[in-house]
Structures are given as structure tokens and as C-alpha cells.
Short mmCIF file of C-alpha atoms in Angstrom, two decimals:
data_model
loop_
_atom_site.label_atom_id
_atom_site.label_comp_id
_atom_site.label_asym_id
_atom_site.label_seq_id
_atom_site.Cartn_x
_atom_site.Cartn_y
_atom_site.Cartn_z
CA MET U 1 63.09 -118.07 -150.55
CA LEU U 2 60.03 -120.17 -151.35
CA ARG U 3 60.69 -119.77 -155.09
CA CYS U 4 64.32 -120.98 -154.75
CA ARG U 5 63.19 -124.02 -152.75
CA SER U 6 60.66 -124.90 -155.49
CA VAL U 7 63.31 -124.67 -158.14
CA ALA U 8 65.61 -126.91 -156.12
CA LEU U 9 62.87 -129.54 -155.70
CA VAL U 10 62.09 -129.56 -159.44
CA VAL U 11 65.76 -129.94 -160.32
CA ALA U 12 66.24 -132.73 -157.80
CA PHE U 13 63.25 -134.58 -159.19
CA LEU U 14 64.52 -134.25 -162.76
CA VAL U 15 67.95 -135.52 -161.73
CA LEU U 16 66.38 -138.67 -160.31
CA VAL U 17 64.22 -139.23 -163.39
CA SER U 18 67.04 -138.52 -165.84
CA ALA U 19 69.34 -140.99 -164.11
CA ARG U 20 67.23 -143.61 -165.82
CA ALA U 21 66.25 -141.74 -168.97
CA GLY U 22 69.15 -139.33 -169.58
CA PRO U 23 70.61 -138.51 -173.01
CA CYS U 24 72.28 -141.62 -174.44
CA TRP U 25 75.66 -141.26 -176.18
CA CYS U 26 75.78 -144.71 -177.69
CA GLN U 27 77.34 -145.16 -181.13
CA GLU U 28 73.98 -144.99 -182.90
CA GLU U 29 73.38 -141.53 -181.51
CA VAL U 30 76.95 -140.45 -182.23
CA GLU U 31 76.41 -141.39 -185.87
CA GLN U 32 73.24 -139.29 -185.90
CA CYS U 33 75.31 -136.40 -184.63
CA GLY U 34 77.17 -136.35 -187.92
CA GLN U 35 73.95 -135.49 -189.76
CA GLY U 36 73.48 -132.10 -188.11
CA ASP U 37 74.93 -128.81 -189.24
CA ALA U 38 77.68 -127.36 -187.08
CA GLU U 39 75.70 -124.19 -186.57
CA GLY U 40 72.34 -125.86 -185.89
CA GLN U 41 69.48 -125.83 -188.37
CA GLY U 42 67.42 -123.02 -189.79
CA ALA U 43 66.28 -120.39 -187.38
CA GLY U 44 67.44 -122.51 -184.45
CA SER U 45 71.12 -122.00 -185.15
CA GLY U 46 71.42 -119.14 -182.68
CA GLU U 47 70.94 -119.36 -178.91
CA ALA U 48 67.74 -117.28 -178.90
CA VAL U 49 66.08 -116.67 -175.57
CA PRO U 50 62.89 -118.81 -175.38
CA ASP U 51 59.49 -117.31 -174.63
CA GLY U 52 58.90 -116.59 -170.99
CA GLU U 53 62.50 -116.01 -169.91
CA GLY U 54 63.01 -112.94 -167.78
CA ASP U 55 59.57 -112.89 -166.18
CA GLY U 56 60.71 -115.05 -163.25
CA LYS U 57 58.00 -117.67 -163.87
CA LEU U 58 59.80 -120.40 -165.85
CA ASP U 59 58.47 -123.94 -165.41
CA LEU U 60 61.73 -125.93 -165.51
CA GLY U 61 59.95 -129.22 -166.08
CA ASP U 62 58.25 -127.86 -169.19
CA MET U 63 61.51 -126.30 -170.31
CA PHE U 64 63.31 -129.65 -170.09
CA LYS U 65 60.53 -131.27 -172.13
CA LYS U 66 60.79 -128.51 -174.71
CA GLY U 67 64.56 -128.90 -174.95
CA ASP U 68 64.28 -132.68 -175.30
CA ALA U 69 61.67 -132.31 -178.05
CA LEU U 70 63.94 -129.92 -179.92
CA LEU U 71 66.79 -132.44 -179.67
CA VAL U 72 64.58 -135.11 -181.19
CA ARG U 73 63.73 -132.72 -184.03
CA LYS U 74 67.47 -132.06 -184.51
CA ALA U 75 66.95 -128.36 -183.80
CA TYR U 76 70.20 -128.29 -181.86
CA GLY U 77 70.68 -124.54 -181.69
CA GLU U 78 67.17 -124.05 -180.25
CA ALA U 79 67.67 -126.89 -177.77
CA ILE U 80 70.93 -125.31 -176.61
CA ALA U 81 69.08 -121.99 -176.08
CA VAL U 82 66.45 -123.72 -173.95
CA TYR U 83 69.02 -125.44 -171.73
CA LYS U 84 70.88 -122.15 -171.46
CA ALA U 85 67.70 -120.56 -170.13
CA ILE U 86 67.34 -123.33 -167.56
CA LEU U 87 70.93 -122.85 -166.46
CA LYS U 88 70.30 -119.17 -166.03
CA GLU U 89 67.66 -120.10 -163.45
CA ALA U 90 69.62 -123.03 -161.99
CA PRO U 91 73.34 -122.50 -162.82
CA ARG U 92 74.48 -125.74 -161.12
CA SER U 93 71.81 -127.99 -162.62
CA GLU U 94 73.74 -131.16 -163.41
CA MET U 95 71.05 -132.46 -165.75
CA ALA U 96 70.77 -129.20 -167.68
CA LEU U 97 74.54 -129.23 -168.17
CA ILE U 98 74.50 -132.87 -169.31
CA LYS U 99 71.62 -132.32 -171.69
CA ARG U 100 73.14 -129.18 -173.14
CA SER U 101 76.44 -131.03 -173.62
CA ALA U 102 74.51 -133.68 -175.57
CA ALA U 103 73.05 -130.95 -177.80
CA TYR U 104 76.53 -129.48 -178.30
CA VAL U 105 77.86 -132.92 -179.29
CA LYS U 106 75.15 -133.30 -181.90
CA ALA U 107 75.97 -129.81 -183.19
CA LYS U 108 79.63 -130.90 -183.35
CA LYS U 109 80.66 -128.29 -180.79
CA VAL U 110 82.79 -130.67 -178.77
CA ASP U 111 84.74 -128.05 -176.81
CA GLU U 112 81.52 -126.52 -175.51
CA ALA U 113 80.20 -130.00 -174.71
CA MET U 114 83.34 -130.79 -172.72
CA ARG U 115 83.06 -127.55 -170.75
CA ASP U 116 79.50 -128.39 -169.74
CA LEU U 117 80.51 -131.87 -168.56
CA ASP U 118 83.43 -130.40 -166.62
CA ALA U 119 80.97 -128.00 -164.99
CA ALA U 120 78.55 -130.82 -164.18
CA ILE U 121 81.32 -132.82 -162.46
CA SER U 122 82.49 -129.69 -160.67
CA ALA U 123 78.93 -129.27 -159.35
CA SER U 124 78.72 -132.94 -158.35
CA ALA U 125 82.09 -134.69 -158.21
CA LYS U 126 80.49 -138.10 -157.61
CA SER U 127 78.01 -137.92 -160.47
CA LYS U 128 78.40 -141.27 -162.18
CA GLN U 129 76.32 -140.09 -165.12
CA ALA U 130 78.43 -136.97 -165.75
CA LEU U 131 81.66 -138.94 -165.37
CA LEU U 132 80.44 -141.59 -167.76
CA LYS U 133 79.27 -139.04 -170.35
CA ARG U 134 82.63 -137.30 -170.20
CA ALA U 135 84.41 -140.66 -170.59
CA GLN U 136 82.30 -141.40 -173.66
CA LEU U 137 83.02 -137.99 -175.19
CA ARG U 138 86.73 -138.39 -174.48
CA ARG U 139 86.64 -141.83 -176.07
CA SER U 140 84.93 -140.35 -179.12
CA LEU U 141 87.80 -137.83 -179.29
CA CYS U 142 90.34 -140.66 -178.86
CA GLU U 143 91.54 -139.10 -175.58
CA LEU U 144 91.95 -142.57 -174.16
CA GLU U 145 93.94 -141.92 -170.98
CA GLU U 146 91.57 -139.20 -169.80
CA ALA U 147 88.57 -141.36 -170.69
CA ARG U 148 90.00 -144.27 -168.69
CA GLU U 149 90.42 -142.00 -165.66
CA ASP U 150 86.72 -141.10 -165.78
CA VAL U 151 85.71 -144.76 -166.17
CA GLU U 152 87.84 -145.76 -163.18
CA ALA U 153 86.25 -142.95 -161.14
CA VAL U 154 82.81 -144.40 -161.92
CA LEU U 155 83.97 -147.91 -160.95
CA GLN U 156 85.30 -146.60 -157.64
CA LEU U 157 81.82 -145.26 -156.92
CA LYS U 158 80.14 -148.47 -158.10
CA GLU U 159 82.42 -151.45 -158.63
CA ASN U 160 80.13 -153.43 -160.95
CA HIS U 161 78.75 -150.57 -163.00
CA LYS U 162 77.85 -152.41 -166.23
CA THR U 163 78.08 -149.43 -168.58
CA ALA U 164 81.43 -148.38 -167.11
CA LEU U 165 82.81 -151.92 -167.52
CA LYS U 166 81.61 -152.00 -171.11
CA GLU U 167 83.18 -148.60 -171.70
CA ARG U 168 86.50 -149.85 -170.31
CA ASP U 169 86.44 -152.72 -172.81
CA LEU U 170 85.67 -150.33 -175.66
CA LEU U 171 88.60 -148.15 -174.66
CA GLU U 172 90.97 -151.11 -174.69
CA THR U 173 89.77 -152.25 -178.13
CA LEU U 174 90.13 -148.72 -179.44
CA ARG U 175 93.65 -148.46 -178.01
CA LEU U 176 94.72 -151.69 -179.70
CA ASN U 177 93.42 -150.55 -183.09
CA LEU U 178 95.16 -147.18 -182.79
CA VAL U 179 98.41 -148.88 -181.80
CA ALA U 180 98.09 -151.22 -184.80
CA LEU U 181 97.63 -148.25 -187.13
CA ASP U 182 100.65 -146.49 -185.65
CA LYS U 183 102.76 -149.62 -186.16
CA LEU U 184 101.56 -149.96 -189.76
CA PHE U 185 102.55 -146.39 -190.59
CA GLU U 186 105.81 -146.74 -188.67
CA VAL U 187 106.83 -149.82 -190.69
CA LYS U 188 105.50 -148.77 -194.11
CA GLY U 189 106.05 -145.04 -193.85
CA GLN U 190 104.10 -142.80 -196.19
CA LYS U 191 103.79 -145.42 -198.96
CA LEU U 192 101.42 -148.19 -197.93
CA ASP U 193 101.26 -151.12 -200.33
CA GLU U 194 97.98 -152.71 -201.37
CA ASN U 195 98.01 -155.30 -198.58
CA SER U 196 98.73 -152.64 -195.96
CA VAL U 197 95.86 -150.50 -197.22
CA GLU U 198 93.49 -153.46 -196.93
CA MET U 199 94.78 -154.16 -193.42
CA SER U 200 94.27 -150.53 -192.41
CA LYS U 201 90.61 -150.63 -193.51
CA GLN U 202 89.74 -153.03 -190.70
CA TYR U 203 91.48 -150.87 -188.11
CA PHE U 204 89.74 -147.74 -189.36
CA ASP U 205 86.35 -149.48 -189.39
CA ASN U 206 86.82 -150.56 -185.79
CA ILE U 207 87.90 -147.07 -184.71
CA PHE U 208 85.14 -145.17 -186.51
CA ARG U 209 82.51 -147.55 -185.16
CA ASP U 210 83.18 -146.30 -181.62
CA THR U 211 84.23 -142.70 -182.27
CA ALA U 212 82.87 -139.64 -184.03
CA PHE U 213 85.57 -137.04 -183.37
CA CYS U 214 88.82 -139.00 -183.49
CA THR U 215 90.95 -136.41 -185.26
CA LYS U 216 94.01 -138.63 -185.30
CA ALA U 217 92.25 -141.50 -187.08
CA GLN U 218 90.39 -139.23 -189.50
CA VAL U 219 93.63 -137.52 -190.51
CA MET U 220 95.38 -140.88 -190.91
CA GLN U 221 92.52 -142.11 -193.11
CA ALA U 222 92.83 -138.96 -195.22
CA ARG U 223 96.58 -139.67 -195.53
CA VAL U 224 95.86 -143.18 -196.84
CA ASN U 225 93.41 -141.72 -199.37
CA GLN U 226 96.07 -139.18 -200.32
CA MET U 227 98.55 -141.98 -201.03
CA GLN U 228 95.91 -143.60 -203.26
CA ARG U 229 95.21 -140.27 -204.97
CA ASP U 230 91.56 -140.61 -203.96
CA TRP U 231 90.99 -136.87 -203.65
CA PRO U 232 87.20 -136.91 -203.02
CA GLU U 233 87.80 -139.13 -199.99
CA VAL U 234 90.60 -136.86 -198.76
CA ILE U 235 88.14 -133.97 -198.92
CA ARG U 236 85.45 -136.00 -197.16
CA TYR U 237 87.58 -136.99 -194.16
CA THR U 238 89.22 -133.59 -193.74
CA ASN U 239 85.77 -132.01 -193.86
CA GLU U 240 84.72 -134.29 -191.01
CA VAL U 241 87.56 -132.94 -188.87
CA LEU U 242 86.86 -129.34 -189.84
CA LYS U 243 83.24 -129.61 -188.74
CA TYR U 244 84.40 -129.63 -185.12
CA ARG U 245 88.00 -128.36 -185.45
CA ARG U 246 87.54 -125.43 -187.82
CA SER U 247 91.17 -124.28 -187.70
CA HIS U 248 92.88 -127.69 -187.80
CA LYS U 249 95.81 -126.73 -190.03
CA GLU U 250 96.83 -130.19 -191.22
CA SER U 251 93.28 -130.94 -192.36
CA LEU U 252 92.99 -127.56 -194.06
CA MET U 253 96.26 -128.08 -195.96
CA MET U 254 95.28 -131.59 -197.01
CA ARG U 255 91.91 -130.34 -198.24
CA ALA U 256 93.52 -127.43 -200.12
CA ASP U 257 95.94 -129.83 -201.83
CA ALA U 258 93.08 -132.22 -202.71
CA HIS U 259 91.14 -129.35 -204.28
CA TYR U 260 94.25 -128.40 -206.28
CA GLN U 261 94.78 -131.99 -207.42
CA GLU U 262 91.15 -132.12 -208.59
CA GLY U 263 91.67 -128.92 -210.59
CA MET U 264 89.27 -127.03 -208.27
CA LEU U 265 91.46 -123.96 -208.11
CA ASP U 266 88.88 -121.55 -206.69
CA ALA U 267 87.98 -123.98 -203.88
CA CYS U 268 91.69 -124.43 -203.18
CA LYS U 269 92.21 -120.68 -202.81
CA GLN U 270 89.20 -120.43 -200.48
CA THR U 271 90.65 -123.09 -198.19
CA ILE U 272 94.04 -121.35 -198.20
CA ALA U 273 92.26 -118.11 -197.20
CA GLN U 274 90.75 -120.04 -194.28
CA ILE U 275 94.27 -121.07 -193.22
CA PHE U 276 95.52 -117.48 -193.45
CA ARG U 277 92.77 -116.31 -191.08
CA THR U 278 94.38 -118.34 -188.28
CA PHE U 279 97.95 -118.70 -189.57
CA PRO U 280 98.59 -115.51 -191.61
CA GLU U 281 102.33 -116.17 -192.09
CA ASP U 282 102.14 -119.87 -192.91
CA LYS U 283 104.80 -120.65 -195.54
CA GLU U 284 103.32 -123.95 -196.77
CA ALA U 285 99.97 -122.31 -197.47
CA GLY U 286 101.71 -119.32 -199.07
CA ASP U 287 103.73 -121.52 -201.43
CA LEU U 288 100.61 -123.43 -202.49
CA TYR U 289 98.75 -120.17 -203.12
CA LYS U 290 101.54 -118.89 -205.40
CA LEU U 291 101.54 -122.16 -207.35
CA VAL U 292 97.75 -122.16 -207.78
CA LYS U 293 97.84 -118.55 -208.97
CA LYS U 294 100.59 -119.34 -211.52
CA VAL U 295 98.86 -122.45 -212.84
CA GLY U 296 95.53 -120.67 -213.04
CA LYS U 297 97.03 -117.81 -215.05
CA LEU U 298 98.66 -120.16 -217.56
CA LYS U 299 95.51 -122.23 -217.95
CA ALA U 300 93.32 -119.19 -218.42
CA LYS U 301 95.55 -117.87 -221.22
CA ALA U 302 95.76 -121.26 -222.98
CA ASP U 303 92.01 -121.83 -222.66
CA LYS U 304 91.21 -118.40 -224.08
CA LEU U 305 93.42 -118.99 -227.11
CA ALA U 306 91.84 -122.41 -227.58
CA GLN U 307 88.34 -120.97 -227.48
CA GLU U 308 89.39 -118.47 -230.13
CA ASN U 309 90.67 -121.39 -232.28
CA LYS U 310 94.19 -119.98 -232.17
CA LEU U 311 95.59 -123.47 -232.10
CA ARG U 312 99.31 -122.91 -232.48
CA GLN U 313 99.41 -120.13 -229.88
CA SER U 314 97.35 -122.17 -227.42
CA LEU U 315 99.69 -125.14 -227.87
CA ALA U 316 102.64 -122.97 -226.85
CA GLU U 317 100.85 -122.06 -223.61
CA TYR U 318 99.75 -125.64 -222.90
CA LYS U 319 103.35 -126.74 -223.42
CA LYS U 320 104.51 -124.22 -220.79
CA LEU U 321 101.87 -125.58 -218.41
CA ALA U 322 102.85 -129.23 -218.96
CA GLU U 323 106.54 -128.41 -218.45
CA LEU U 324 106.14 -126.52 -215.16
CA GLU U 325 108.71 -128.07 -212.82
CA ASP U 326 106.60 -127.53 -209.71
CA LEU U 327 103.21 -128.35 -211.28
CA ASN U 328 102.77 -131.48 -209.13
CA ASN U 329 99.26 -132.06 -210.44
CA ARG U 330 98.60 -135.28 -212.30
CA GLU U 331 95.09 -134.30 -213.36
CA ILE U 332 96.13 -131.05 -215.04
CA GLU U 333 99.34 -132.55 -216.42
CA THR U 334 97.67 -135.54 -218.09
CA SER U 335 94.85 -133.43 -219.51
CA THR U 336 97.35 -130.97 -220.96
CA ILE U 337 99.56 -133.70 -222.40
CA ARG U 338 96.55 -135.29 -224.06
CA ILE U 339 95.73 -131.95 -225.70
CA LEU U 340 99.33 -131.59 -226.90
CA CYS U 341 99.43 -135.12 -228.33
CA THR U 342 96.22 -134.89 -230.34
CA SER U 343 96.73 -131.27 -231.33
CA TYR U 344 100.29 -131.66 -232.66
CA HIS U 345 99.04 -134.67 -234.60
CA GLN U 346 96.22 -132.51 -235.99
CA VAL U 347 98.54 -129.76 -237.22
CA GLU U 348 100.86 -132.41 -238.73
CA LYS U 349 103.78 -131.80 -236.38
CA TRP U 350 104.46 -135.52 -236.38
CA SER U 351 107.63 -135.64 -234.26
CA SER U 352 106.09 -133.43 -231.57
CA ALA U 353 102.94 -135.56 -231.66
CA VAL U 354 104.99 -138.74 -231.07
CA GLU U 355 106.82 -137.05 -228.17
CA TRP U 356 103.69 -135.89 -226.33
CA CYS U 357 101.64 -139.00 -227.11
CA SER U 358 104.45 -141.11 -225.63
CA LYS U 359 104.48 -138.97 -222.48
CA GLY U 360 100.73 -139.29 -222.21
CA LEU U 361 100.78 -143.07 -222.58
CA SER U 362 103.48 -143.41 -219.92
CA MET U 363 101.36 -141.36 -217.48
CA ILE U 364 97.80 -142.33 -218.33
CA GLY U 365 98.35 -145.95 -219.33
CA GLU U 366 99.48 -147.87 -222.39
CA ASP U 367 95.92 -148.85 -223.31
CA ASP U 368 94.61 -145.36 -224.13
CA VAL U 369 93.26 -145.89 -227.66
CA ALA U 370 93.04 -142.20 -228.61
CA LEU U 371 96.70 -141.59 -227.78
CA LEU U 372 97.80 -144.84 -229.43
CA ALA U 373 95.93 -143.91 -232.63
CA ALA U 374 97.46 -140.43 -232.76
CA ARG U 375 100.95 -141.86 -232.22
CA ALA U 376 100.40 -144.66 -234.76
CA GLU U 377 99.43 -142.26 -237.55
CA SER U 378 102.26 -139.92 -236.61
CA TYR U 379 104.71 -142.83 -236.98
CA LEU U 380 103.11 -143.59 -240.34
CA ARG U 381 103.60 -140.01 -241.53
CA LEU U 382 107.25 -140.19 -240.43
CA ASP U 383 107.68 -143.38 -242.53
CA GLN U 384 108.39 -145.38 -239.35
CA LEU U 385 106.34 -148.26 -240.63
CA ASP U 386 107.26 -150.91 -238.07
CA GLU U 387 106.34 -148.62 -235.19
CA ALA U 388 103.08 -147.60 -236.88
CA GLU U 389 102.04 -151.22 -237.43
CA ASN U 390 102.95 -152.22 -233.86
CA GLU U 391 100.80 -149.39 -232.47
CA ALA U 392 97.88 -150.34 -234.70
CA ARG U 393 98.05 -153.97 -233.59
CA ARG U 394 98.12 -152.87 -229.95
CA ILE U 395 94.91 -150.95 -230.60
CA LEU U 396 93.33 -154.05 -232.15
CA ASN U 397 94.25 -156.06 -229.05
CA ILE U 398 92.17 -153.56 -227.08
CA GLN U 399 89.41 -152.91 -229.66
CA GLN U 400 89.25 -155.69 -232.20
CA ASN U 401 87.02 -153.80 -234.64
CA ASN U 402 88.80 -150.44 -234.50
CA GLN U 403 88.57 -149.15 -238.08
CA LYS U 404 91.33 -146.61 -237.61
CA ALA U 405 93.81 -149.34 -236.67
CA HIS U 406 92.78 -151.54 -239.60
CA SER U 407 93.22 -148.60 -241.95
CA ILE U 408 96.70 -147.85 -240.56
CA ILE U 409 97.79 -151.44 -241.11
CA GLN U 410 96.52 -151.28 -244.70
CA GLN U 411 98.45 -148.07 -245.23
CA VAL U 412 101.61 -149.63 -243.82
CA GLN U 413 101.31 -152.62 -246.12
CA LYS U 414 100.72 -150.36 -249.11
CA MET U 415 103.71 -148.17 -248.24
CA ARG U 416 105.94 -151.22 -247.85
CA LYS U 417 104.81 -152.42 -251.23
CA MET U 418 105.57 -149.02 -252.72
CA ALA U 419 108.99 -148.98 -251.07
CA SER U 420 109.86 -152.34 -252.64
CA ARG U 421 108.74 -151.44 -256.19
CA LYS U 422 110.50 -149.32 -258.78
CA ASN U 423 110.37 -145.59 -258.18
CA TYR U 424 109.46 -144.29 -261.64
CA TYR U 425 109.91 -140.66 -260.61
CA LYS U 426 113.40 -141.37 -259.36
CA ILE U 427 114.24 -143.34 -262.49
CA LEU U 428 113.23 -140.42 -264.74
CA GLU U 429 114.77 -137.93 -262.27
CA VAL U 430 111.61 -135.83 -262.06
CA PRO U 431 109.51 -134.66 -259.08
CA LYS U 432 106.14 -136.23 -258.39
CA GLU U 433 104.29 -133.10 -259.49
CA ALA U 434 106.15 -132.96 -262.86
CA GLU U 435 104.10 -132.12 -265.95
CA GLU U 436 103.84 -134.53 -268.90
CA ALA U 437 106.14 -132.35 -271.02
CA ASP U 438 108.83 -132.53 -268.35
CA ILE U 439 108.43 -136.30 -268.20
CA LYS U 440 108.84 -136.62 -272.00
CA LYS U 441 111.90 -134.40 -271.94
CA ALA U 442 113.48 -136.44 -269.16
CA TYR U 443 112.66 -139.67 -270.96
CA LYS U 444 114.37 -138.60 -274.19
CA LYS U 445 117.46 -137.52 -272.33
CA LEU U 446 117.77 -140.75 -270.34
CA ALA U 447 116.86 -142.99 -273.27
CA ARG U 448 119.80 -141.55 -275.20
CA LYS U 449 122.04 -141.85 -272.16
CA TRP U 450 121.24 -145.52 -271.50
CA HIS U 451 120.78 -146.78 -275.04
CA PRO U 452 122.71 -150.10 -275.21
CA ASP U 453 124.46 -149.11 -278.43
CA LYS U 454 126.01 -146.15 -276.62
CA ASN U 455 127.22 -148.25 -273.66
CA PRO U 456 129.30 -151.10 -275.13
CA THR U 457 131.46 -151.43 -272.02
CA ASN U 458 128.50 -151.78 -269.58
CA ARG U 459 125.88 -153.09 -271.95
CA GLU U 460 124.09 -155.27 -269.36
CA GLU U 461 123.52 -152.36 -266.94
CA ALA U 462 122.51 -150.09 -269.78
CA GLU U 463 119.91 -152.54 -271.07
CA LYS U 464 118.31 -152.73 -267.61
CA MET U 465 118.29 -148.96 -267.17
CA PHE U 466 116.97 -148.43 -270.70
CA GLN U 467 114.11 -150.86 -269.97
CA ASP U 468 113.31 -149.12 -266.64
CA VAL U 469 113.27 -145.69 -268.31
CA ALA U 470 110.83 -146.96 -270.96
CA GLU U 471 108.62 -148.61 -268.34
CA ALA U 472 108.56 -145.44 -266.21
CA TYR U 473 107.70 -143.33 -269.23
CA GLU U 474 104.83 -145.66 -270.21
CA VAL U 475 103.23 -145.46 -266.73
CA LEU U 476 103.77 -141.78 -265.98
CA THR U 477 102.45 -140.58 -269.33
CA ASP U 478 99.26 -142.65 -269.03
CA PRO U 479 96.86 -140.70 -266.73
CA GLU U 480 95.02 -143.79 -265.52
CA LYS U 481 98.16 -145.82 -264.85
CA LYS U 482 99.85 -142.83 -263.22
CA GLN U 483 96.87 -142.38 -260.87
CA LEU U 484 96.97 -146.04 -259.87
CA TYR U 485 100.71 -145.89 -259.36
CA ASP U 486 100.42 -142.79 -257.15
CA LEU U 487 97.78 -144.60 -255.03
CA GLY U 488 100.19 -147.44 -254.40
CA GLU U 489 98.46 -149.85 -256.76
CA ASP U 490 100.03 -151.94 -259.48
CA PRO U 491 99.21 -150.02 -262.68
CA ASN U 492 99.22 -153.29 -264.66
CA ASP U 493 96.79 -155.06 -262.27
CA PRO U 494 93.31 -155.23 -263.88
CA ASN U 495 91.64 -155.26 -260.43
CA ALA U 496 93.53 -152.21 -259.18
CA ARG U 497 91.11 -149.68 -260.71
CA ALA U 498 88.11 -151.25 -258.97
CA ARG U 499 89.89 -151.14 -255.62
CA SER U 500 90.91 -147.52 -256.03
CA ASN U 501 87.36 -146.48 -256.98
CA PHE U 502 86.01 -148.20 -253.84
CA GLY U 503 88.53 -146.31 -251.71
CA PHE U 504 87.47 -142.94 -253.14
CA GLN U 505 83.77 -143.67 -252.65
CA HIS U 506 84.23 -144.70 -249.01
CA GLY U 507 86.56 -141.97 -247.87
CA GLY U 508 89.66 -144.13 -247.55
CA GLY U 509 93.05 -142.86 -246.49
CA PHE U 510 93.97 -140.11 -244.04
CA GLY U 511 94.19 -137.00 -246.15
CA GLY U 512 91.94 -133.98 -246.39
CA GLY U 513 88.79 -132.77 -244.67
CA GLN U 514 90.30 -132.56 -241.21
CA GLN U 515 89.04 -129.95 -238.80
CA PHE U 516 89.99 -129.01 -235.27
CA HIS U 517 87.29 -127.89 -232.87
CA PHE U 518 87.40 -126.57 -229.32
CA HIS U 519 83.81 -127.20 -228.25
CA GLN U 520 84.29 -125.90 -224.70
CA ASN U 521 86.84 -124.92 -222.10
CA PRO U 522 88.93 -128.02 -221.29
CA PHE U 523 89.02 -127.14 -217.59
CA GLN U 524 85.55 -125.63 -217.26
CA GLY U 525 83.65 -126.06 -213.99
CA GLY U 526 86.68 -126.32 -211.72
CA GLY U 527 86.95 -130.07 -212.18
CA GLY U 528 90.12 -129.89 -214.24
CA ARG U 529 88.87 -132.43 -216.77
CA GLN U 530 89.41 -131.73 -220.52
CA HIS U 531 86.45 -131.53 -222.85
CA PHE U 532 88.28 -131.02 -226.16
CA HIS U 533 86.86 -132.69 -229.24
CA PHE U 534 88.89 -133.42 -232.34
CA GLN U 535 86.77 -133.99 -235.42
CA TYR U 536 88.01 -135.60 -238.57
CA GLY U 537 86.18 -135.08 -241.85
#
């Protein structure tokens, strides 16, 4: 009997002292809560029984001091264990319940914190401190109506309670910001424009300033980030929800999708597994899992072929990946299209290169120099000279000193010049690789055919053709002139030889010495980003 009375006196004394110096749940402390791990820290994560419990000689005052010190050290699990020990001795201790609820809040165990505050109010229905703490926790959860009820209960007990009045104002401000967000989403739907996104930032800032566990606002913020394709931020805000709502399905699905969009396929599957633990038959999660498995299989096969330098086979697999109807992954799609563009260009499949480079530019942006260069040279190889020159000039508008673009323009000009001059091979009706003997034979045949004396009825045409045949023969049977002609130079220009020698010495043109290298897996590390390197000799 004497022992029980002593316990009661100690508890009563602590209640009076803590009314002035109880655990504060202001915004600064709520922000500190976010720094703790949901399971406590280190060895203090479990609710271990503190030394001395069970011998019937606990000093509750010392135990409260120990618990408070542990809270300051952010050893939340240990602090919870200490308050649990106190409550074992004094089950209706209002202050022990309030303090343990504060520790639970910092450990992001909000349901446990709410239960302790409910118990504290049940033990003392007129406890202004317990009512106010529950109002603050409810406000932090954005449970505004319930929080207002607690605030009004405090004001009925003390009409001019300053903290309660301030809390009522905070609740009203929070309500207005939440209503504004709802209206914004209601009007704009799931596609906020740039101005709406900027407007939402102010609302979110105001809400997060006065809350730590507002699931509604955190999910809405993640939705905005999702619209902007800002996947790291989607992951950040959904993680905040999952710290205190571990099975929140919407947050789990959003995080899984963000991992998929980032190319983090293993992380995506882990999050889906977390969904299945609570919702084993969930169709949305099941569909995403099947897609991730299919994409992962295709990528793995294409990557393996690429690492083995089996270029053509790997391109077939990358093409399948890029053409998946349900791929719905911009990161993987753009990386794959870039590979297809540069690789088809490398293996001289010019039409395919133009097709995939064009797709890449439409997705990635029209200022991607690597894709523009690959498409420009592909146009050049297809004799689409206007398109090749236009692409090269676009590159120069982006990079004024781009040597590749300058070289393409020079090639275009040379090819136009060649197109406008006489085609000596066509005149003599021989292929470009014809031997000198074949050229002489063709010349003799055509010279007889077009000799003016043998063409009295069309003498003028015959004279022109006879002259062209002689001119073609002179150039194509002279090794030096033939070489200049084949390089696109004027064989009768005395400066042409010097120019051609300079080109050979400085590696001009596009032919020869090209190599294709896969230096590492294009999707290595789960990030989904390509690391292919195309080297030109």
C-alpha cells in the first residue's frame, strides 16, 4: 500500500512539472522526426527491458530522465522501452503515455503514437496537454476535422489557451491550402501546365511546413513529380509515406513505376513483392511485374549479344525492345533507339539509320548532335544531298566548330560538282573498276561508232560524242588524272593534286578504318542509361 502511494506521488509530481516542460511537437521537432529510422537506431531499435525492471524497485523519476535523455540522443527504440517500463509500473501515467507517444512520432510509428494519446485522454479526459498533443498529431496527419475537435475541447477547458488558439489558426491555413490543391487538380486534371506546377509549389510548401505525415499531400506531390517525369522525386515522396504507412498501396505502385521508368528493374520487382505481401492478387502490380520481366529478358539477351560484339544479332533484339507496344518507358526506349541509330549507321544500313535517328531526334530533341551527325552522313550515303547539307548546317548552329559537319558539307559540295560534270565511265560504258584494257576496247568501239564521217545525218551530235569519248579516254587511261577524277577533283586543275595529297595525309573523307566497340553493358547498374561507345578510325 505504501509503495503504491509513493508511486502515485511521484507520478503526480512529474505531471505537474511536465505541464511546463513536456515534449514539444512544434514544426522544428517534427522535422527532426524525419531524420530517425523507422525502427529506431542501432541496438535501441527493439523495446528491450531496461536494467532494474522486475525487481519492484524502479525509481520512476530516474526512469523519466533516462527516457528523456534517450530521446535527445535520438535512440527512439530505447526511449520507447524505458517509457514502456514506466507504464508497466504505472499503467495510467498520463505523462509516460505522452512521452512515449512523442518517441513513437519521432520513430514514425504514428499509429502507436495515436493509441498512446487516446489512452492518455481516456485516463484523464480533461488533460489539455494530451488533447493538444493529439490535435497536433492529427494536424500533422492532415486529419483536420478530428484535430479541430481536440482544439475546441481544449478551448472549452480554457477559453484563452494561447497554444490552442494558434493551433486553430494553423488548422485553418492548412485547410485552405489543401482546398486550393484539390481545386487545382480538379480544374487541370492529371496534366498540370507549367504555371499550375509553380502555383502548386507554394501550396505544398505551406502544407509541409506544418505537417510531417500528410499522406494526401505527399501523394499529390509525387503525382506532380510523376507528371514532370521527375522519377527521383517520385521515389523520395513515396518513400516518405512508406516510412509510416508501410503498406500504402498507391505509394508502393508509384514507387515501383518510378523504379521501372529509371531502368531500376530489380528495385521495381522488390517493391512489387512488397505489394504482393499485403495485396497478393493485385492486378495492377501483377501486370507491371509481367512487363518488367519481359523487358528485362529482352534487354539481357540484347546486352549479351552486344558484349560478344555480335552486332547484327544484338540490333535485332534491340529493335524488338524498342518496338514493344506496352514498353511505356521513355528512358529505355530512347537509349535503345540511340543504339539503333548509331549502330545501323555503323554497319552501313543507311535507310534504317535514317529511320531510327529520326525517331530518336523526335523523342530526345532535335539538337542531339550525335544523332544529327549519324543521320546527316546516312543521307549523304543515300545521295540525298540537300538533306545531308541541311543536317550538317543544323549541327553547326549548335556547335560552330564541329569538324564532322564541316566535312559533310565539303562532301556534299564535291558530290554536287561530280553530279554536274561529265561521267566518263558512263560515256565509255564501262564500270568504275574497269581495267585499262577494257577502257581501250570500249574507246575504240565508241570512236568508230561516233566518228563524224560515219554519221552524216547527225553530224553535230556525233562530233560532240566523239569529243567526249576522246576526253574520257584521255582521263581514264592516265593513272594520275583518273585518281583525281575519282576523288571528285578536276583532273585538268594544276592545284587539284596538292589538295588531294593533303586530304590523304589528314585522313579526309568517311571511308575505312571504322570500328564498333561495346565497352560495357548499356544498361549496367540498374540505371537504364546507355554506355555504348562508337569509335571511328
